[in-house]
Tab-separated table of C-alpha atoms in Angstrom:
chain	number	residue	atom	x	y	z
A	207	GLU	CA	45.111	29.348	148.352
A	208	ASP	CA	44.833	25.754	147.108
A	209	GLN	CA	48.155	26.119	145.298
A	210	ILE	CA	50.068	26.400	148.578
A	211	PRO	CA	50.825	22.881	149.764
A	212	ALA	CA	49.796	21.940	153.290
A	213	ASP	CA	52.985	19.900	153.613
A	214	PRO	CA	56.183	21.689	152.509
A	215	ARG	CA	57.804	18.304	151.888
A	216	GLU	CA	55.560	18.061	148.800
A	217	ILE	CA	56.836	21.329	147.308
A	218	PRO	CA	59.677	22.769	149.406
A	219	VAL	CA	60.060	26.086	147.550
A	220	LEU	CA	57.472	28.547	146.238
A	221	TYR	CA	58.484	31.299	143.809
A	222	ARG	CA	56.567	34.468	142.983
A	223	THR	CA	57.592	37.167	140.558
A	224	GLY	CA	55.809	39.984	138.803
A	225	HIS	CA	55.628	43.623	137.787
A	226	GLU	CA	52.422	44.716	139.462
A	227	ALA	CA	51.419	45.267	143.062
A	228	PHE	CA	49.772	42.334	144.776
A	229	ALA	CA	48.154	41.497	148.109
A	230	PHE	CA	47.569	38.088	149.623
A	231	SER	CA	44.106	37.399	150.943
A	232	PRO	CA	43.908	36.631	154.672
A	233	ALA	CA	43.334	32.938	153.844
A	234	VAL	CA	46.389	32.783	151.544
A	235	ARG	CA	48.499	34.640	154.095
A	236	GLU	CA	47.457	32.169	156.817
A	237	ARG	CA	48.196	29.130	154.637
A	238	LEU	CA	51.514	30.585	153.472
A	239	ARG	CA	52.498	31.348	157.057
A	240	ALA	CA	51.769	27.734	158.077
A	241	TYR	CA	53.749	26.518	155.055
A	242	LEU	CA	56.777	28.601	156.066
A	243	LEU	CA	56.584	27.641	159.738
A	244	GLY	CA	56.318	24.009	158.665
A	245	GLY	CA	59.584	24.156	156.747
A	246	GLY	CA	58.726	25.718	153.375
A	247	THR	CA	60.620	28.505	151.616
A	248	LEU	CA	59.288	31.488	149.661
A	249	ILE	CA	61.301	33.327	147.014
A	250	LEU	CA	60.047	36.707	145.787
A	251	ASP	CA	61.629	38.376	142.750
A	252	ALA	CA	60.750	41.887	141.612
A	253	CYS	CA	60.706	41.224	137.871
A	254	CYS	CA	62.539	44.053	136.129
A	255	GLY	CA	62.807	45.720	139.559
A	256	ARG	CA	59.304	47.175	139.300
A	257	ARG	CA	58.528	49.462	142.237
A	258	ALA	CA	54.878	48.358	142.576
A	259	PHE	CA	55.953	44.747	143.128
A	260	VAL	CA	58.758	45.831	145.477
A	261	GLU	CA	56.455	47.847	147.712
A	262	SER	CA	53.760	45.179	147.897
A	263	ALA	CA	56.293	42.377	148.534
A	264	LEU	CA	57.772	44.285	151.481
A	265	THR	CA	54.288	44.959	152.876
A	266	GLU	CA	53.301	41.305	152.537
A	267	MET	CA	56.539	40.157	154.190
A	268	GLU	CA	55.791	42.351	157.195
A	269	GLN	CA	52.234	41.003	157.451
A	270	LEU	CA	53.141	37.379	156.826
A	271	LEU	CA	55.359	36.953	159.877
A	272	PRO	CA	55.012	40.157	161.910
A	273	GLU	CA	56.994	38.702	164.813
A	274	ARG	CA	59.977	38.149	162.483
A	275	PRO	CA	60.882	41.422	160.775
A	276	PRO	CA	62.451	41.325	157.309
A	277	TYR	CA	66.092	42.371	157.208
A	278	LEU	CA	68.723	43.106	154.581
A	279	LEU	CA	71.084	40.155	154.178
A	280	THR	CA	74.762	41.031	154.541
A	281	LEU	CA	77.637	39.357	152.751
A	282	ASP	CA	78.368	37.160	155.769
A	283	HIS	CA	75.026	35.355	155.282
A	284	PRO	CA	75.549	31.709	154.220
A	285	VAL	CA	73.634	32.228	150.961
A	286	PHE	CA	76.612	34.237	149.711
A	287	HIS	CA	79.019	31.350	150.409
A	288	SER	CA	76.975	28.179	149.857
A	289	PHE	CA	78.419	27.370	146.408
A	290	HIS	CA	80.333	30.367	145.057
A	291	ASP	CA	82.199	32.551	147.528
A	292	ILE	CA	80.517	35.838	146.576
A	293	LYS	CA	82.502	38.969	147.301
A	294	PRO	CA	81.478	42.628	146.891
A	295	ALA	CA	83.083	42.740	143.422
A	296	ASP	CA	80.703	39.950	142.323
A	297	ILE	CA	77.568	41.996	143.124
A	298	ARG	CA	76.949	43.939	139.917
A	299	TYR	CA	73.823	45.639	138.663
A	300	ARG	CA	72.631	46.638	135.220
A	301	PRO	CA	72.870	50.320	134.266
A	302	TRP	CA	69.145	51.004	134.775
A	303	ALA	CA	69.258	49.485	138.264
A	304	ARG	CA	72.242	51.663	139.156
A	305	LYS	CA	70.351	54.726	137.887
A	306	ALA	CA	67.477	53.704	140.197
A	307	GLY	CA	69.718	53.431	143.254
A	308	ALA	CA	71.347	49.979	143.225
A	309	GLU	CA	75.012	50.078	144.212
A	310	ASP	CA	77.556	47.631	142.820
A	311	GLY	CA	79.127	45.654	145.646
A	312	VAL	CA	76.095	46.015	147.915
A	313	PRO	CA	73.687	43.068	148.105
A	314	ALA	CA	69.986	43.909	148.184
A	315	ILE	CA	68.336	40.673	149.252
A	316	VAL	CA	65.788	40.911	152.048
A	317	GLY	CA	65.167	37.874	154.201
A	318	ILE	CA	63.030	36.540	157.001
A	319	ASP	CA	64.493	33.945	159.329
A	320	ILE	CA	62.604	31.131	161.008
A	321	GLU	CA	64.672	29.386	163.628
A	322	CYS	CA	68.131	28.733	162.150
A	323	ARG	CA	67.326	29.300	158.465
A	324	THR	CA	66.230	32.042	156.136
A	325	ALA	CA	62.757	31.014	154.971
A	326	VAL	CA	61.844	34.017	152.794
A	327	PHE	CA	64.154	35.595	150.221
A	328	PHE	CA	63.140	38.773	148.424
A	329	PHE	CA	65.252	39.976	145.500
A	330	ARG	CA	64.571	43.707	145.378
A	331	TRP	CA	66.545	43.999	142.120
A	332	ASP	CA	65.573	41.486	139.432
A	333	VAL	CA	67.474	38.218	139.097
A	334	SER	CA	65.184	36.388	136.649
A	335	CYS	CA	66.152	38.485	133.611
A	336	GLY	CA	69.748	37.489	134.293
A	337	TRP	CA	68.815	33.834	134.720
A	338	ASP	CA	67.262	34.022	131.245
A	339	ALA	CA	70.138	36.143	129.860
A	340	LEU	CA	67.632	38.785	128.693
A	341	ALA	CA	69.393	41.875	127.436
A	342	ASP	CA	68.239	45.443	127.924
A	343	SER	CA	66.839	47.171	124.862
A	344	ASP	CA	65.242	50.494	124.009
A	345	ARG	CA	61.849	48.992	124.934
A	346	HIS	CA	62.907	46.932	127.949
A	347	HIS	CA	64.937	48.245	130.880
A	348	CYS	CA	65.632	45.673	133.546
A	349	LEU	CA	66.388	47.092	136.980
A	350	GLY	CA	68.317	44.060	138.080
A	351	HIS	CA	71.565	42.205	138.462
A	352	GLU	CA	73.924	41.578	135.573
A	353	THR	CA	73.536	38.103	134.046
A	354	ASP	CA	76.669	36.563	135.601
A	355	CYS	CA	75.745	37.955	139.015
A	356	SER	CA	72.159	36.658	138.712
A	357	ARG	CA	73.405	33.204	137.888
A	358	ILE	CA	75.857	32.919	140.768
A	359	LEU	CA	73.184	34.242	143.135
A	360	GLY	CA	70.772	31.623	141.787
A	361	ALA	CA	73.309	28.811	142.165
A	362	ASN	CA	74.041	29.896	145.716
A	363	LEU	CA	70.354	30.174	146.551
A	364	MET	CA	69.701	26.614	145.369
A	365	ALA	CA	72.787	25.314	147.228
A	366	TYR	CA	71.648	27.089	150.401
A	367	LEU	CA	68.104	25.716	150.132
A	368	THR	CA	69.395	22.208	149.513
A	369	ALA	CA	71.796	22.348	152.465
A	370	GLU	CA	69.219	23.874	154.808
A	371	ARG	CA	66.449	21.482	153.787
A	372	SER	CA	67.074	19.192	156.753
A	373	ALA	CA	66.901	22.157	159.131
A	374	ALA	CA	63.682	23.401	157.570
A	375	ILE	CA	61.476	20.625	158.893
A	376	PRO	CA	60.966	21.162	162.618
A	377	LEU	CA	62.580	18.441	164.719
A	378	SER	CA	59.213	17.387	166.062
A	379	LYS	CA	58.175	16.419	162.525
A	380	ALA	CA	61.508	15.060	161.286
A	381	LEU	CA	60.946	11.560	162.629
């Protein structure tokens, strides 16, 4: 709870990843909600595409801002055009993700909007393995995006967050 800043201007973006299921306590959920409504952004990444993390992240998103339902971002969302102009051919998944149901050309990022910006981004298929250029092996199967795709998604995410930063702080607090 104490790790969530009261003022999102201190730390504008929070990132959570993992393999296992998780649940926020009511106090953390309340503080995180205030952080998001105050202009902060939350990024969730299902490391290796682990189902337990996916299911708990979706549950937490629904509980965090119940009046703002999570939705699947489509390719016309600004995050897909904020730095690179991402087209369906650029959305590529690793073989294990495709075996688990990911479809090349179809983005699988879930978002929650607050006012005119997307404040929560959930990567259902892993992007962090691609950011680190981790290869699949016999022991490690990443259900995620291919490395190049992960990196352009990451660049676009950071460009989007930078551009939307001024819109994130409510006008009443911007002065």
